[in-house]
Amino acid sequence: MINKIAFYFCLSNFISFFCLNNFTK
């Protein structure tokens, strides 16, 4: 369960970072 939460947290962080990268372009 904890692994799943950590995975989703990492995924959301990656997605948000990708979105910010797109906005700055």
Short mmCIF file of N, CA and C in Angstrom, two decimals:
data_model
loop_
_atom_site.label_atom_id
_atom_site.label_comp_id
_atom_site.label_asym_id
_atom_site.label_seq_id
_atom_site.Cartn_x
_atom_site.Cartn_y
_atom_site.Cartn_z
N MET A 1 0.85 -1.20 0.00
CA MET A 1 0.00 0.00 0.00
C MET A 1 0.88 1.26 0.00
N ILE A 2 1.87 1.27 0.90
CA ILE A 2 2.74 2.45 0.98
C ILE A 2 3.49 2.63 -0.34
N ASN A 3 3.93 1.51 -0.94
CA ASN A 3 4.64 1.61 -2.21
C ASN A 3 3.75 2.24 -3.28
N LYS A 4 2.49 1.86 -3.29
CA LYS A 4 1.55 2.39 -4.28
C LYS A 4 1.40 3.90 -4.10
N ILE A 5 1.26 4.34 -2.85
CA ILE A 5 1.11 5.77 -2.57
C ILE A 5 2.35 6.53 -3.02
N ALA A 6 3.52 5.99 -2.70
CA ALA A 6 4.77 6.64 -3.09
C ALA A 6 4.86 6.71 -4.61
N PHE A 7 4.43 5.66 -5.28
CA PHE A 7 4.47 5.63 -6.75
C PHE A 7 3.58 6.71 -7.34
N TYR A 8 2.36 6.81 -6.81
CA TYR A 8 1.43 7.82 -7.34
C TYR A 8 1.91 9.24 -7.02
N PHE A 9 2.53 9.40 -5.83
CA PHE A 9 3.05 10.71 -5.44
C PHE A 9 4.16 11.12 -6.40
N CYS A 10 5.04 10.17 -6.72
CA CYS A 10 6.14 10.44 -7.65
C CYS A 10 5.56 10.76 -9.03
N LEU A 11 4.56 10.01 -9.45
CA LEU A 11 3.95 10.20 -10.77
C LEU A 11 3.32 11.59 -10.87
N SER A 12 2.58 11.99 -9.83
CA SER A 12 1.93 13.30 -9.85
C SER A 12 2.98 14.40 -9.88
N ASN A 13 4.08 14.18 -9.15
CA ASN A 13 5.15 15.18 -9.14
C ASN A 13 5.75 15.31 -10.53
N PHE A 14 5.95 14.19 -11.20
CA PHE A 14 6.53 14.19 -12.54
C PHE A 14 5.59 14.90 -13.52
N ILE A 15 4.30 14.61 -13.39
CA ILE A 15 3.31 15.21 -14.30
C ILE A 15 3.25 16.73 -14.09
N SER A 16 3.25 17.16 -12.83
CA SER A 16 3.18 18.60 -12.54
C SER A 16 4.43 19.30 -13.06
N PHE A 17 5.57 18.63 -12.93
CA PHE A 17 6.82 19.22 -13.42
C PHE A 17 6.78 19.33 -14.94
N PHE A 18 6.24 18.32 -15.59
CA PHE A 18 6.12 18.32 -17.05
C PHE A 18 5.19 19.44 -17.51
N CYS A 19 4.10 19.63 -16.77
CA CYS A 19 3.12 20.69 -17.10
C CYS A 19 3.79 22.06 -16.96
N LEU A 20 4.54 22.25 -15.89
CA LEU A 20 5.21 23.54 -15.68
C LEU A 20 6.21 23.78 -16.80
N ASN A 21 6.90 22.72 -17.21
CA ASN A 21 7.88 22.83 -18.29
C ASN A 21 7.18 23.27 -19.57
N ASN A 22 6.00 22.74 -19.81
CA ASN A 22 5.25 23.09 -21.02
C ASN A 22 4.81 24.54 -20.99
N PHE A 23 4.42 25.01 -19.81
CA PHE A 23 3.92 26.39 -19.68
C PHE A 23 5.04 27.40 -19.89
N THR A 24 6.26 27.04 -19.44
CA THR A 24 7.38 27.98 -19.54
C THR A 24 7.89 28.06 -20.98
N LYS A 25 7.56 27.09 -21.79
CA LYS A 25 8.05 27.08 -23.19
C LYS A 25 7.41 28.18 -23.99
#
